[in-house]
Structure formats: C-alpha cells, structure tokens
Tab-separated table of C-alpha atoms and ligand atoms in Angstrom:
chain	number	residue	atom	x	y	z
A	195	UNK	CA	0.000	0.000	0.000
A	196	UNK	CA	1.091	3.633	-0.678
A	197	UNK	CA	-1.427	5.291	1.391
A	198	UNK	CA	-3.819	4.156	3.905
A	199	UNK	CA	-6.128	6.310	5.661
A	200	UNK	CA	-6.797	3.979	9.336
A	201	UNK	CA	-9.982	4.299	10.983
A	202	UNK	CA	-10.491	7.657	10.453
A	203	UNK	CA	-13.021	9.587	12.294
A	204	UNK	CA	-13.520	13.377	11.418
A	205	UNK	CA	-16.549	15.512	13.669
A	206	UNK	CA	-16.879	19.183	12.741
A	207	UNK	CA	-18.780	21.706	15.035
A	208	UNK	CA	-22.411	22.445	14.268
A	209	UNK	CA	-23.048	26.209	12.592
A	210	UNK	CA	-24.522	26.969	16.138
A	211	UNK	CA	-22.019	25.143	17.700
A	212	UNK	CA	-23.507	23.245	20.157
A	213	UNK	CA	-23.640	20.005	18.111
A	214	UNK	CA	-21.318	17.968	15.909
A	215	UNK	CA	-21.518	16.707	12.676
A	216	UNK	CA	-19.690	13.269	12.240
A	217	UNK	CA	-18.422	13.331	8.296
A	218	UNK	CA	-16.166	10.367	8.436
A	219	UNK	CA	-16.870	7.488	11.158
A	220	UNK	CA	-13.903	5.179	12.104
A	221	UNK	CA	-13.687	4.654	8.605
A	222	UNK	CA	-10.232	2.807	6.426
A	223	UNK	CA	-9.212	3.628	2.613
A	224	UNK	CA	-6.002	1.733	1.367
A	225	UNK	CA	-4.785	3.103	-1.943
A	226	UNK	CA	-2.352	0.600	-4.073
A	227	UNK	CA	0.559	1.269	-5.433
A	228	UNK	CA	-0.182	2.167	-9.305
A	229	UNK	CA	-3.899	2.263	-9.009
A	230	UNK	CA	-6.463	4.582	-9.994
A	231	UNK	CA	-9.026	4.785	-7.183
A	232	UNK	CA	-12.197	6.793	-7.107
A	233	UNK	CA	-14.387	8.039	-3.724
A	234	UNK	CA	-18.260	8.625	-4.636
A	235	UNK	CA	-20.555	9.869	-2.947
A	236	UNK	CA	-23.305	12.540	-2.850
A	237	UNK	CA	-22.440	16.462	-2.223
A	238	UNK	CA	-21.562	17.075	1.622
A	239	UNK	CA	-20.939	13.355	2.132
A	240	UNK	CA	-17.297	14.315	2.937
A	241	UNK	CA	-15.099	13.403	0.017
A	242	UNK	CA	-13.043	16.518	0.084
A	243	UNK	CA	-12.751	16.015	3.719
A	244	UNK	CA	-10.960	12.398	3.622
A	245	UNK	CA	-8.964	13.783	0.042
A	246	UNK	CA	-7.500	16.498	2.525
A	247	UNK	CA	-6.572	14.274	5.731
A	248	UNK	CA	-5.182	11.634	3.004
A	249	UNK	CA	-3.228	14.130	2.124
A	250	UNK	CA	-1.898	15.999	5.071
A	251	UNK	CA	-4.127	19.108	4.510
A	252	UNK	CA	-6.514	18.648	7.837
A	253	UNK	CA	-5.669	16.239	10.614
A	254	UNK	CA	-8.870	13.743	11.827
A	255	UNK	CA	-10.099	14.158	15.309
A	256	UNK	CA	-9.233	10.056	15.237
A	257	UNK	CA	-7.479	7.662	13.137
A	258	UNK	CA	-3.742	7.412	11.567
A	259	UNK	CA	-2.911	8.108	7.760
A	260	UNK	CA	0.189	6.319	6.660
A	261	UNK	CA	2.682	6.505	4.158
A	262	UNK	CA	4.377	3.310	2.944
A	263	UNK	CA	3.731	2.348	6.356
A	264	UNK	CA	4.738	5.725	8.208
A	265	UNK	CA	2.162	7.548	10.231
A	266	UNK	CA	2.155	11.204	8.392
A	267	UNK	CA	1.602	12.235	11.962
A	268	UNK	CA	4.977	11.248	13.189
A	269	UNK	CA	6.908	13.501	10.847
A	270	UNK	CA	8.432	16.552	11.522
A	271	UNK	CA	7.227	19.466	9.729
A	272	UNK	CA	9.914	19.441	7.220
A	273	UNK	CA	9.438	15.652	6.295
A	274	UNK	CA	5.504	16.658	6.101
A	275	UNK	CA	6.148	19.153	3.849
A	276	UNK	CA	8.338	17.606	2.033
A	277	UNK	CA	5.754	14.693	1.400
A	278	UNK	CA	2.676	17.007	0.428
A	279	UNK	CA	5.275	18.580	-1.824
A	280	UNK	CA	7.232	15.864	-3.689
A	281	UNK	CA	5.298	12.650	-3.006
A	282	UNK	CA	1.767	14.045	-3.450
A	283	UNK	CA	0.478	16.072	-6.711
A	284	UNK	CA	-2.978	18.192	-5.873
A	285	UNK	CA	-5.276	18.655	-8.665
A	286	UNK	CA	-8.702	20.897	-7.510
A	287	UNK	CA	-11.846	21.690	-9.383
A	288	UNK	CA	-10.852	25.123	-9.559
A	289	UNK	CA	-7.188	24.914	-10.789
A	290	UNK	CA	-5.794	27.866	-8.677
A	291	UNK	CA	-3.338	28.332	-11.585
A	292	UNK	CA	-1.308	31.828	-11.150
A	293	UNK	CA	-2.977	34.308	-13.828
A	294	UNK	CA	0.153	36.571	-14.341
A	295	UNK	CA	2.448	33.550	-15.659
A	296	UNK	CA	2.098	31.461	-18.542
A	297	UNK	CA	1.286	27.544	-18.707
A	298	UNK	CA	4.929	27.040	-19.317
A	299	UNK	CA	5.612	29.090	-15.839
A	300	UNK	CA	3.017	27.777	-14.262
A	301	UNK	CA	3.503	24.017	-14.465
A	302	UNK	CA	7.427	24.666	-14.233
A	303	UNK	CA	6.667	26.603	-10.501
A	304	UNK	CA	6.384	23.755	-8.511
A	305	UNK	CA	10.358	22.287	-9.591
A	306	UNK	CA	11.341	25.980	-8.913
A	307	UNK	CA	10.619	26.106	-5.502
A	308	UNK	CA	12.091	22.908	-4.997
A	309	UNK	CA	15.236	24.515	-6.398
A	310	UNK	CA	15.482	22.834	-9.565
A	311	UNK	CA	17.295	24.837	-12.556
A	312	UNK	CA	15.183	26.401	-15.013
A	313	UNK	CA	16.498	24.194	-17.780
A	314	UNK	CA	15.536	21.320	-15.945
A	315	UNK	CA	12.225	22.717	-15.163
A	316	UNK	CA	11.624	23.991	-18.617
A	317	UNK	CA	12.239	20.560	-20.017
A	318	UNK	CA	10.108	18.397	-17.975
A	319	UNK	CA	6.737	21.318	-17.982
A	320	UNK	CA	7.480	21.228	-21.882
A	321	UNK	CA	7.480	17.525	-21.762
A	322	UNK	CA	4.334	17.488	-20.169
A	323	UNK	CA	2.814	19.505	-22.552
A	324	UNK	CA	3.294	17.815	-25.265
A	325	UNK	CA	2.017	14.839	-23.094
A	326	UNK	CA	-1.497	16.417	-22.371
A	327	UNK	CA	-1.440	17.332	-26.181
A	328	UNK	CA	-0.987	21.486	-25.431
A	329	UNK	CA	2.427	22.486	-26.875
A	330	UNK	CA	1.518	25.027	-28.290
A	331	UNK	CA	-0.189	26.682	-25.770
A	332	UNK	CA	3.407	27.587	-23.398
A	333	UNK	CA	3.475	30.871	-23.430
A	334	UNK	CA	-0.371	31.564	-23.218
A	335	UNK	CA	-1.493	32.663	-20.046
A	336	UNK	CA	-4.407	31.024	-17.759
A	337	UNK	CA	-6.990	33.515	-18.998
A	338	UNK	CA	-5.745	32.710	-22.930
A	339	UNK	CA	-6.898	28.834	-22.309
A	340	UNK	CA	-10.174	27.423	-22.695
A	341	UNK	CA	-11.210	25.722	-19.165
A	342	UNK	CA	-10.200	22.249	-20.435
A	343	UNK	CA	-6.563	23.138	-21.172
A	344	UNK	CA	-6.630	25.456	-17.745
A	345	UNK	CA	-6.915	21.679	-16.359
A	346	UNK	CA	-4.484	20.034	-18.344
A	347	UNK	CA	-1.954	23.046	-17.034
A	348	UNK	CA	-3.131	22.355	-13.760
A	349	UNK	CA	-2.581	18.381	-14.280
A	350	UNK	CA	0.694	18.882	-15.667
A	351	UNK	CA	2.135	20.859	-13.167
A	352	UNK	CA	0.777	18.374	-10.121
A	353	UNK	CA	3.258	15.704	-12.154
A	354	UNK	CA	5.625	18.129	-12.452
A	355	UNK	CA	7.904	16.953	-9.352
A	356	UNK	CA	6.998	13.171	-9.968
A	357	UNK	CA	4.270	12.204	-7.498
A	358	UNK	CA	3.730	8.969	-6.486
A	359	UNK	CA	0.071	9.973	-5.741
A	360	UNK	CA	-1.903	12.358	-7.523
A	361	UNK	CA	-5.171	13.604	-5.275
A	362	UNK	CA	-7.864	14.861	-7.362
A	363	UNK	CA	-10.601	16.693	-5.840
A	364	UNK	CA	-13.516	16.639	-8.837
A	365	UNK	CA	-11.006	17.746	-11.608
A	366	UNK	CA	-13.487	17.627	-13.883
A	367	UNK	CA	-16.020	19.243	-12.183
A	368	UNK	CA	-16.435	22.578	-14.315
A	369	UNK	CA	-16.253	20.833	-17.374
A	370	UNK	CA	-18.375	20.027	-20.287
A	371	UNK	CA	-18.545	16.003	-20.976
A	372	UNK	CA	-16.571	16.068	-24.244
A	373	UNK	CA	-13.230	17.596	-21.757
A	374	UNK	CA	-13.904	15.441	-19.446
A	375	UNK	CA	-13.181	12.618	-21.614
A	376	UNK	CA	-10.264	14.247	-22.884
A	377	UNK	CA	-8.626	15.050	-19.530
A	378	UNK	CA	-9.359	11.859	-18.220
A	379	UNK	CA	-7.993	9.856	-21.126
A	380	UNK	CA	-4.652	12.277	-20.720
A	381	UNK	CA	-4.446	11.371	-16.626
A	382	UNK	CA	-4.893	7.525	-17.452
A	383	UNK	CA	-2.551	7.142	-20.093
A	384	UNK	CA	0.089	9.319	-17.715
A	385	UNK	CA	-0.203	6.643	-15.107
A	386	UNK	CA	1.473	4.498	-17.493
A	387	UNK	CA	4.166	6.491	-17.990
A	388	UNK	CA	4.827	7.908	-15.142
A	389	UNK	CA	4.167	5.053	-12.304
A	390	UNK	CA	1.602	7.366	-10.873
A	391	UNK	CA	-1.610	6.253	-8.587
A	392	UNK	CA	-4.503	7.948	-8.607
A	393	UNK	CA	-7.408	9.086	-5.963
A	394	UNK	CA	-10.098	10.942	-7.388
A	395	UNK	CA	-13.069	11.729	-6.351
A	396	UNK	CA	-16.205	12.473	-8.479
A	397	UNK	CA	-19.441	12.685	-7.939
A	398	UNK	CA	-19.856	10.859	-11.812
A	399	UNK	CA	-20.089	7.284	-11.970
A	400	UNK	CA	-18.951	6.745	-15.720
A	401	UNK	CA	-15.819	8.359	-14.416
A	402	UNK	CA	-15.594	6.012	-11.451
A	403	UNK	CA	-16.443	2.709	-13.890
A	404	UNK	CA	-12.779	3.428	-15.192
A	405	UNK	CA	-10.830	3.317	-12.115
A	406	UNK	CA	-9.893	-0.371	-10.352
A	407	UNK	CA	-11.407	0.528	-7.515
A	408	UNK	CA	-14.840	2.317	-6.265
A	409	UNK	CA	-15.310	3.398	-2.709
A	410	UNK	CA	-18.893	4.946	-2.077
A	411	UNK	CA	-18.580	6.963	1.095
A	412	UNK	CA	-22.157	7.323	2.744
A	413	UNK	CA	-22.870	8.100	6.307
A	414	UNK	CA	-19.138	8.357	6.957
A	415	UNK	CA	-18.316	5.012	5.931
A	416	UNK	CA	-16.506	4.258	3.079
A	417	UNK	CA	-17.786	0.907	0.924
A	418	UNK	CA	-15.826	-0.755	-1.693
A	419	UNK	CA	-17.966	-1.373	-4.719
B	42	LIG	P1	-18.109	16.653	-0.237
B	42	LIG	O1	-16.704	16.884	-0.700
B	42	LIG	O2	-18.521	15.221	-0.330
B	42	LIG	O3	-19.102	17.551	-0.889
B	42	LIG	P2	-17.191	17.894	2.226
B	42	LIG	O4	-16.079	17.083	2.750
B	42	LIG	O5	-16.849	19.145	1.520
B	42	LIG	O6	-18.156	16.978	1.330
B	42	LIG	O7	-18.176	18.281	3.414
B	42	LIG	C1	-18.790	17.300	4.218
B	42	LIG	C2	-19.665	17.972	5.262
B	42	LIG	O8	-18.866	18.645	6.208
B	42	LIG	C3	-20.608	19.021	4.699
B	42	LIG	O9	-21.820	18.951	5.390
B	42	LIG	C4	-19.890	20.317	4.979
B	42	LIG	O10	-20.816	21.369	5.108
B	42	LIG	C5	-19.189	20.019	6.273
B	42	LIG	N1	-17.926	20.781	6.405
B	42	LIG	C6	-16.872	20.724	5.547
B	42	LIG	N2	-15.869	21.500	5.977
B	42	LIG	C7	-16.298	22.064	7.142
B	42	LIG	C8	-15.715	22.964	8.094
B	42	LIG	N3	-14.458	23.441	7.944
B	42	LIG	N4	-16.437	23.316	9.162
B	42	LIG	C9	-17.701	22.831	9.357
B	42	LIG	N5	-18.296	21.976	8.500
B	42	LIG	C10	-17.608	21.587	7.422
B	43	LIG	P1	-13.377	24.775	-24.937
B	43	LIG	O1	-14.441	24.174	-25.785
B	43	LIG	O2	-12.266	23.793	-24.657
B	43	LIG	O3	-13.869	25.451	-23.696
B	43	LIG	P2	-12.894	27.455	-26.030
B	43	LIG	O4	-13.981	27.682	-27.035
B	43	LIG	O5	-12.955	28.138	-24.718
B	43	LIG	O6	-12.646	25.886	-25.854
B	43	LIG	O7	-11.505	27.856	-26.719
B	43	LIG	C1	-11.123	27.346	-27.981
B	43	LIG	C2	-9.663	27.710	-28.252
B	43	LIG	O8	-9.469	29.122	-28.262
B	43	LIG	C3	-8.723	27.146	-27.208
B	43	LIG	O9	-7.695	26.437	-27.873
B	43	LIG	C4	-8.159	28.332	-26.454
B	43	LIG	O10	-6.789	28.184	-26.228
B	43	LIG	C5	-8.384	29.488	-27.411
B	43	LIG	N1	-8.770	30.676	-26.609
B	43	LIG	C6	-9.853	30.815	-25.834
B	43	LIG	N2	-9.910	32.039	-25.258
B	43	LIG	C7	-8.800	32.703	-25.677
B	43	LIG	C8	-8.268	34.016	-25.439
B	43	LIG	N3	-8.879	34.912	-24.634
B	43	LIG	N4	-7.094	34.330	-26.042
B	43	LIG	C9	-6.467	33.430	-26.816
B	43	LIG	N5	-6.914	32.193	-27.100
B	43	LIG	C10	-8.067	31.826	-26.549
C-alpha cells in the first residue's frame, strides 16, 4: 500500500455550535501502489474532507494516515512538507493556476521552488505539454486557455515533481462532458508512464467505472464497490 487512511473519524462543530456533525466514522481507505481509485458519494458526504486528511491538509479528530507504512503524523514538519510537496500532486476543481504567468511558468513553478534549474524545469513542464497534447499553448497565459486546457496546465504541473500519488478533488467538475473525456484519457494514459496512482473523487459514476477501484462513502463510511 502507498497510502492508507486507518480508521479515520472526522466531527466538525455544528453552525450553532452546540452540536457535531460526524463526516467520516472510524472509517479505512487503502490506496495501491499504481492504481487509480475513485471516492463517490453525494455532495456534503465528505469526500473533500478524507482527500485532505489523506493528504496531510486537515488532521482527523481520530485515526492514523500512513505513508508506505509511516504515520504522516509522526513527521516533523519538514518531512511533512516535504511529502505534500514531492510525493503528493494536488489537482482541484478550480485549478488555482497563477494568472500573471504562462502555462509554461506555471507548471514549471512547482520544480522551482524545490530549487530545480530552469532548464531542468523547462524541459520536464514542456514535456508534459506535449504529453497532455498542449504544446503550443506555453506561453499563453491562464486567462488565454479554454477551461479544459486550464486543467491540463493544472494536471501537468501536479506531475511536475513526480508524485507517487496524484489527489484529485472533482477535476473535472467545471467541465463540459466532451473535456472530461479528454482530460481523463490524458491522466490515465500518464499513469502508465509515469508510475503514478490515482485518488479521485467524483461525484460521476462513468468516471468512477474506469478506475480499479470504487469506494462509495455514505454516512461516513466508506464501501468498496
Ligand atoms: P463533499 O466533498 O462530499 O461535498 P465535504 O467534505 O466538503 O463533502 O463536506 C462534508 C460535510 O462537512 C458538509 O456537510 C460540509 O458542510 C461540512 N464541512 C466541511 N468543511 C467544514 C468545516 N471546515 N467546518 C464545518 N463543516 C464543514
Ligand atoms: P473549450 O471548448 O475547450 O472550452 P474554447 O472555445 O474556450 O474551448 O476555446 C477554444 C480555443 O481558443 C482554445 O484552444 C483556447 O486556447 C483558445 N482561446 C480561448 N480564449 C482565448 C483568449 N482569450 N485568447 C487566446 N486564445 C483563446
């Protein structure tokens, strides 16, 4: 296993705060190495609540997530971030890409901070590119892209440090069928090449038939399919 979320149990406080709401109960997801997983579930059922304690985003108020074994919760902040920032690639609905750079920029940013040379950078976010079939579109900035290849930007820079685990939080979400297609085709043809695994969650169920695995999460439990 890669990741494992271990009986996780996750209460938030009631708007008038007197009650609690119980959005994951004592509940176990165990993601395999090269898989493409999917969560279900209805809106407000928690999905993007377990996709951020999986990855390191929010802590549960019970339960263990671990890493190849290693409870996230025993490393020390740098090991932390470093795992959220070279083992894990986050793709959101809303790709959060930064308007005043270009794609090129934009999917390159992540190797930058790491401290990667340009050149190196530059290669790999022009690599990946071409891989989600958008060469030409390097020097355009977000707002020059049509919403599907605002995702594909957004998809290529979460691989641009090499995950092992790309969490996907509805990437399709905003987008008409025909992209969504498209994108997905682009992220499951990656996984070959690139060794990634996948969690994504979707509220679609032809999206979900693709994965290997299904988990439905209802009433804070989480049900394999
Ligand atoms: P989903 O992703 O399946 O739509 P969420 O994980 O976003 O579900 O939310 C699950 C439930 O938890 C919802 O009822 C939501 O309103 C509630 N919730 C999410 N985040 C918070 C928060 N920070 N504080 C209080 N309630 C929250
Ligand atoms: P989609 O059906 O994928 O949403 P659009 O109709 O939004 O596509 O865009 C079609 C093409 O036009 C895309 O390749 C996109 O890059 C280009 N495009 C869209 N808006 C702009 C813009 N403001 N400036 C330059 N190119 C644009």
């Amino acid at each position: 296993m890669i990741l494992e979320g271990k009986n996780i149990t996750k209460q938030y406080k009631t708007e008038s705060g007197n009650g609690t709401l119980t959005v994951l109960d004592d509940t176990s997801i165990s993601i395999e190495k090269g898989s493409i997983s999917t969560v279900i579930g209805v809106s407000g059922s928690g999905k993007s609540t377990l996709l951020h304690i999986l990855g390191g985003l929010d802590k549960p108020n019970t339960g263990t997530v671990l890493w190849k074994n290693d409870s996230i919760y025993d490393m020390n902040r740098e090991s932390l971030a470093s795992f959220r920032n070279n083992k894990l690639g986050f793709v959101f609905q809303f790709h959060h890409l930064l308007p005043e750079f270009t794609a090129l920029e934009n999917i390159m940013m992540p190797a930058l901070i790491r401290g990667k040379t340009p050149e190196k950078a530059g290669q790999r976010a022009n690599y990946l590119l071409e891989e989600f079939g958008i060469p030409d579109r390097a020097e355009h900035r977000p707002t020059q892209l049509s919403g599907g290849e605002q995702q594909r930007v957004a998809m290529a820079r979460a691989l641009m440090n090499s995950p092992d685990l790309i969490l996907a939080d509805e990437p399709t979400g905003n987008l008409d069928e025909d992209n969504t297609s498209v994108i997905l085709d682009y992220l499951f043809n990656l996984r070959e090449i690139e060794e990634v695994s996948i969690l994504l969650i979707t509220h679609e169920k032809e999206i979900a038939n693709r994965s290997d695995t299904i988990y439905q999460l209802s009433k804070g439990k989480l049900e394999i399919l």
